[in-house]
PDB file of C-alpha atoms in Angstrom:
ATOM      1  CA  MET A  24     -45.275 -50.524  50.523  1.00  0.00           C
ATOM      2  CA  SER A  25     -44.196 -48.733  47.539  1.00  0.00           C
ATOM      3  CA  ALA A  26     -44.348 -45.030  47.485  1.00  0.00           C
ATOM      4  CA  ARG A  27     -45.232 -43.463  44.291  1.00  0.00           C
ATOM      5  CA  PHE A  28     -44.271 -39.920  43.593  1.00  0.00           C
ATOM      6  CA  GLU A  29     -46.441 -38.041  41.290  1.00  0.00           C
ATOM      7  CA  ARG A  30     -45.908 -34.666  39.909  1.00  0.00           C
ATOM      8  CA  LEU A  31     -48.116 -32.114  41.442  1.00  0.00           C
ATOM      9  CA  PRO A  32     -49.898 -29.844  39.005  1.00  0.00           C
ATOM     10  CA  SER A  33     -48.322 -26.405  38.754  1.00  0.00           C
ATOM     11  CA  LYS A  34     -50.381 -23.310  38.995  1.00  0.00           C
ATOM     12  CA  ARG A  35     -48.175 -21.530  36.459  1.00  0.00           C
ATOM     13  CA  PRO A  36     -48.585 -22.282  32.757  1.00  0.00           C
ATOM     14  CA  PRO A  37     -45.560 -23.960  31.094  1.00  0.00           C
ATOM     15  CA  ARG A  38     -43.036 -21.570  29.560  1.00  0.00           C
ATOM     16  CA  LEU A  39     -43.007 -21.439  25.821  1.00  0.00           C
ATOM     17  CA  GLN A  40     -39.377 -21.555  24.720  1.00  0.00           C
ATOM     18  CA  ARG A  41     -39.795 -23.061  21.335  1.00  0.00           C
ATOM     19  CA  GLY A  42     -37.301 -21.638  18.816  1.00  0.00           C
ATOM     20  CA  VAL A  43     -34.998 -19.932  21.332  1.00  0.00           C
ATOM     21  CA  ALA A  44     -32.048 -22.135  20.387  1.00  0.00           C
ATOM     22  CA  LEU A  45     -32.669 -21.367  16.719  1.00  0.00           C
ATOM     23  CA  LEU A  46     -32.729 -17.635  17.448  1.00  0.00           C
ATOM     24  CA  GLU A  47     -29.456 -17.889  19.407  1.00  0.00           C
ATOM     25  CA  ALA A  48     -27.843 -19.778  16.533  1.00  0.00           C
ATOM     26  CA  LEU A  49     -29.046 -17.152  14.057  1.00  0.00           C
ATOM     27  CA  ILE A  50     -27.609 -14.296  16.152  1.00  0.00           C
ATOM     28  CA  ALA A  51     -24.313 -16.147  16.531  1.00  0.00           C
ATOM     29  CA  THR A  52     -24.181 -16.650  12.753  1.00  0.00           C
ATOM     30  CA  VAL A  53     -24.772 -12.943  12.100  1.00  0.00           C
ATOM     31  CA  ILE A  54     -22.040 -11.971  14.575  1.00  0.00           C
ATOM     32  CA  LEU A  55     -19.647 -14.449  12.959  1.00  0.00           C
ATOM     33  CA  ALA A  56     -20.465 -13.111   9.480  1.00  0.00           C
ATOM     34  CA  ILE A  57     -19.746  -9.531  10.577  1.00  0.00           C
ATOM     35  CA  GLY A  58     -16.443 -10.637  12.082  1.00  0.00           C
ATOM     36  CA  LEU A  59     -15.455 -12.500   8.913  1.00  0.00           C
ATOM     37  CA  LEU A  60     -16.315  -9.514   6.726  1.00  0.00           C
ATOM     38  CA  GLY A  61     -14.136  -7.331   8.944  1.00  0.00           C
ATOM     39  CA  ALA A  62     -11.257  -9.804   8.669  1.00  0.00           C
ATOM     40  CA  ILE A  63     -11.601  -9.912   4.869  1.00  0.00           C
ATOM     41  CA  GLY A  64     -11.562  -6.100   4.740  1.00  0.00           C
ATOM     42  CA  MET A  65      -8.423  -5.952   6.865  1.00  0.00           C
ATOM     43  CA  GLN A  66      -6.763  -8.557   4.635  1.00  0.00           C
ATOM     44  CA  ALA A  67      -7.558  -6.483   1.528  1.00  0.00           C
ATOM     45  CA  ARG A  68      -6.112  -3.347   3.130  1.00  0.00           C
ATOM     46  CA  ALA A  69      -2.990  -5.245   4.167  1.00  0.00           C
ATOM     47  CA  TYR A  70      -2.512  -6.503   0.596  1.00  0.00           C
ATOM     48  CA  THR A  71      -2.880  -2.960  -0.767  1.00  0.00           C
ATOM     49  CA  ALA A  72      -0.381  -1.603   1.759  1.00  0.00           C
ATOM     50  CA  LEU A  73       2.075  -4.371   0.885  1.00  0.00           C
ATOM     51  CA  SER A  74       1.770  -3.613  -2.810  1.00  0.00           C
ATOM     52  CA  GLU A  75       2.294   0.114  -2.237  1.00  0.00           C
ATOM     53  CA  ALA A  76       5.334  -0.587  -0.070  1.00  0.00           C
ATOM     54  CA  GLY A  77       6.796  -2.756  -2.831  1.00  0.00           C
ATOM     55  CA  LEU A  78       6.339  -0.003  -5.416  1.00  0.00           C
ATOM     56  CA  ARG A  79       7.839   2.552  -3.018  1.00  0.00           C
ATOM     57  CA  GLY A  80      10.857   0.274  -2.588  1.00  0.00           C
ATOM     58  CA  GLU A  81      11.222  -0.040  -6.373  1.00  0.00           C
ATOM     59  CA  ALA A  82      11.070   3.760  -6.688  1.00  0.00           C
ATOM     60  CA  THR A  83      13.783   4.120  -4.053  1.00  0.00           C
ATOM     61  CA  MET A  84      16.059   1.626  -5.793  1.00  0.00           C
ATOM     62  CA  ALA A  85      15.454   3.232  -9.205  1.00  0.00           C
ATOM     63  CA  SER A  86      16.274   6.726  -7.956  1.00  0.00           C
ATOM     64  CA  GLU A  87      19.399   5.484  -6.173  1.00  0.00           C
ATOM     65  CA  LYS A  88      20.508   3.701  -9.343  1.00  0.00           C
ATOM     66  CA  LEU A  89      20.043   6.874 -11.383  1.00  0.00           C
ATOM     67  CA  LEU A  90      21.975   8.932  -8.848  1.00  0.00           C
ATOM     68  CA  ALA A  91      24.810   6.397  -9.000  1.00  0.00           C
ATOM     69  CA  LEU A  92      24.852   6.657 -12.817  1.00  0.00           C
ATOM     70  CA  MET A  93      24.928  10.436 -12.589  1.00  0.00           C
ATOM     71  CA  THR A  94      27.734  10.391 -10.049  1.00  0.00           C
ATOM     72  CA  MET A  95      29.813   8.263 -12.418  1.00  0.00           C
ATOM     73  CA  ASP A  96      29.053  10.608 -15.359  1.00  0.00           C
ATOM     74  CA  GLN A  97      29.504  14.030 -13.777  1.00  0.00           C
ATOM     75  CA  ALA A  98      30.723  15.632 -16.978  1.00  0.00           C
ATOM     76  CA  ASN A  99      27.266  15.135 -18.541  1.00  0.00           C
ATOM     77  CA  LEU A 100      24.983  15.913 -15.582  1.00  0.00           C
ATOM     78  CA  ALA A 101      22.908  18.424 -17.538  1.00  0.00           C
ATOM     79  CA  SER A 102      21.963  15.746 -20.081  1.00  0.00           C
ATOM     80  CA  TYR A 103      20.090  13.809 -17.364  1.00  0.00           C
ATOM     81  CA  ALA A 104      17.437  16.542 -16.934  1.00  0.00           C
ATOM     82  CA  TYR A 105      13.984  15.228 -17.875  1.00  0.00           C
ATOM     83  CA  ALA A 106      10.678  17.078 -17.596  1.00  0.00           C
ATOM     84  CA  GLY A 107       8.520  13.967 -17.773  1.00  0.00           C
ATOM     85  CA  SER A 108       7.757  13.847 -21.478  1.00  0.00           C
ATOM     86  CA  GLY A 109       9.643  13.606 -24.696  1.00  0.00           C
ATOM     87  CA  GLY A 110      12.743  11.607 -25.391  1.00  0.00           C
ATOM     88  CA  ASN A 111      16.006  11.574 -23.509  1.00  0.00           C
ATOM     89  CA  ASP A 112      18.681   9.301 -24.920  1.00  0.00           C
ATOM     90  CA  THR A 113      20.753   9.466 -21.756  1.00  0.00           C
ATOM     91  CA  LEU A 114      17.862   8.177 -19.612  1.00  0.00           C
ATOM     92  CA  ALA A 115      16.219   5.841 -22.147  1.00  0.00           C
ATOM     93  CA  GLY A 116      17.479   2.585 -20.621  1.00  0.00           C
ATOM     94  CA  TRP A 117      16.850   3.686 -17.049  1.00  0.00           C
ATOM     95  CA  LEU A 118      13.366   4.971 -17.902  1.00  0.00           C
ATOM     96  CA  ALA A 119      12.405   1.703 -19.589  1.00  0.00           C
ATOM     97  CA  GLU A 120      13.655  -0.317 -16.628  1.00  0.00           C
ATOM     98  CA  THR A 121      11.894   1.923 -14.096  1.00  0.00           C
ATOM     99  CA  ARG A 122       8.595   1.793 -15.980  1.00  0.00           C
ATOM    100  CA  GLY A 123       8.955  -1.975 -16.187  1.00  0.00           C
ATOM    101  CA  PHE A 124       9.110  -2.235 -12.386  1.00  0.00           C
ATOM    102  CA  ILE A 125       6.609   0.554 -11.651  1.00  0.00           C
ATOM    103  CA  PRO A 126       3.601   0.489 -14.002  1.00  0.00           C
ATOM    104  CA  ASN A 127       2.336   3.907 -15.127  1.00  0.00           C
ATOM    105  CA  ALA A 128       5.359   5.651 -13.604  1.00  0.00           C
ATOM    106  CA  ALA A 129       5.804   9.353 -14.310  1.00  0.00           C
ATOM    107  CA  VAL A 130       9.396  10.506 -13.930  1.00  0.00           C
ATOM    108  CA  LYS A 131      10.950  13.955 -13.582  1.00  0.00           C
ATOM    109  CA  VAL A 132      14.639  14.689 -13.126  1.00  0.00           C
ATOM    110  CA  ALA A 133      15.850  18.220 -12.386  1.00  0.00           C
ATOM    111  CA  VAL A 134      19.545  19.116 -12.419  1.00  0.00           C
ATOM    112  CA  THR A 135      20.574  22.508 -11.034  1.00  0.00           C
ATOM    113  CA  ALA A 136      24.175  23.685 -10.901  1.00  0.00           C
ATOM    114  CA  GLU A 137      24.512  25.465  -7.553  1.00  0.00           C
ATOM    115  CA  THR A 138      28.229  26.187  -7.604  1.00  0.00           C
ATOM    116  CA  VAL A 139      31.078  25.319  -9.916  1.00  0.00           C
ATOM    117  CA  ASN A 140      31.698  22.048  -8.086  1.00  0.00           C
ATOM    118  CA  ARG A 141      28.229  21.114  -6.859  1.00  0.00           C
ATOM    119  CA  SER A 142      24.920  20.257  -8.523  1.00  0.00           C
ATOM    120  CA  LYS A 143      21.512  19.644  -7.003  1.00  0.00           C
ATOM    121  CA  VAL A 144      19.630  16.683  -8.456  1.00  0.00           C
ATOM    122  CA  GLU A 145      15.933  16.063  -7.796  1.00  0.00           C
ATOM    123  CA  VAL A 146      14.428  12.763  -8.915  1.00  0.00           C
ATOM    124  CA  GLU A 147      10.654  12.449  -8.704  1.00  0.00           C
ATOM    125  CA  ILE A 148       8.871   9.192  -9.483  1.00  0.00           C
ATOM    126  CA  SER A 149       5.091   9.099  -9.220  1.00  0.00           C
ATOM    127  CA  TRP A 150       2.586   6.349  -9.918  1.00  0.00           C
ATOM    128  CA  GLN A 151      -1.102   5.701  -9.489  1.00  0.00           C
ATOM    129  CA  ARG A 152      -2.457   2.202  -8.992  1.00  0.00           C
ATOM    130  CA  LYS A 153      -6.144   3.055  -9.393  1.00  0.00           C
ATOM    131  CA  GLN A 154      -7.916   5.923 -11.115  1.00  0.00           C
ATOM    132  CA  ASP A 155      -9.914   7.051  -8.082  1.00  0.00           C
ATOM    133  CA  ILE A 156      -7.005   7.441  -5.638  1.00  0.00           C
ATOM    134  CA  THR A 157      -4.305  10.096  -5.462  1.00  0.00           C
ATOM    135  CA  ALA A 158      -0.936   9.415  -7.004  1.00  0.00           C
ATOM    136  CA  ASN A 159       1.988   8.284  -4.868  1.00  0.00           C
ATOM    137  CA  VAL A 160       5.053  10.490  -5.196  1.00  0.00           C
ATOM    138  CA  HIS A 161       8.587   9.483  -4.286  1.00  0.00           C
ATOM    139  CA  LYS A 162      11.010  12.400  -4.399  1.00  0.00           C
ATOM    140  CA  VAL A 163      14.736  12.229  -3.742  1.00  0.00           C
ATOM    141  CA  THR A 164      17.012  15.263  -3.558  1.00  0.00           C
ATOM    142  CA  SER A 165      20.737  14.738  -3.750  1.00  0.00           C
ATOM    143  CA  TYR A 166      23.812  16.879  -4.189  1.00  0.00           C
ATOM    144  CA  ILE A 167      26.590  15.714  -6.471  1.00  0.00           C
ATOM    145  CA  SER A 168      29.991  17.310  -5.972  1.00  0.00           C
ATOM    146  CA  ASN A 169      32.705  17.274  -8.607  1.00  0.00           C
ATOM    147  CA  SER A 170      35.870  15.626  -7.419  1.00  0.00           C
ATOM    148  CA  ARG A 171      38.273  17.715  -9.486  1.00  0.00           C
TER     149      ARG A 171
END
């Protein structure tokens, strides 16, 4: 005697699930695309921040180099003053080097004699990478004392 099992007819109609897997795949693809776009945006911001940090480091080294030159040439401190335009023979080499490392750099150097033996020096280096953003400004204030 062999028993045969047959499927009993269901009173409910069969569920229509055609295309559900395709819809799930499409939603997963959209979520992945949004995540990838976010990662690309973060990478672009990180690159910009790295570039700005590099230029800020160059500005720091340039201002420190100028202050070292001025410290070694204290007798001619007033000749290092520079308003940002025009020629300055004392700063010509330093300006060319600084503008080589920092494109579109604007430089100002102010020298103020505070006392007989002490001068205040302000070095300001500014640059702008893109036209639509504000300029970055690196300003260093130092005091140079005569060792007479």
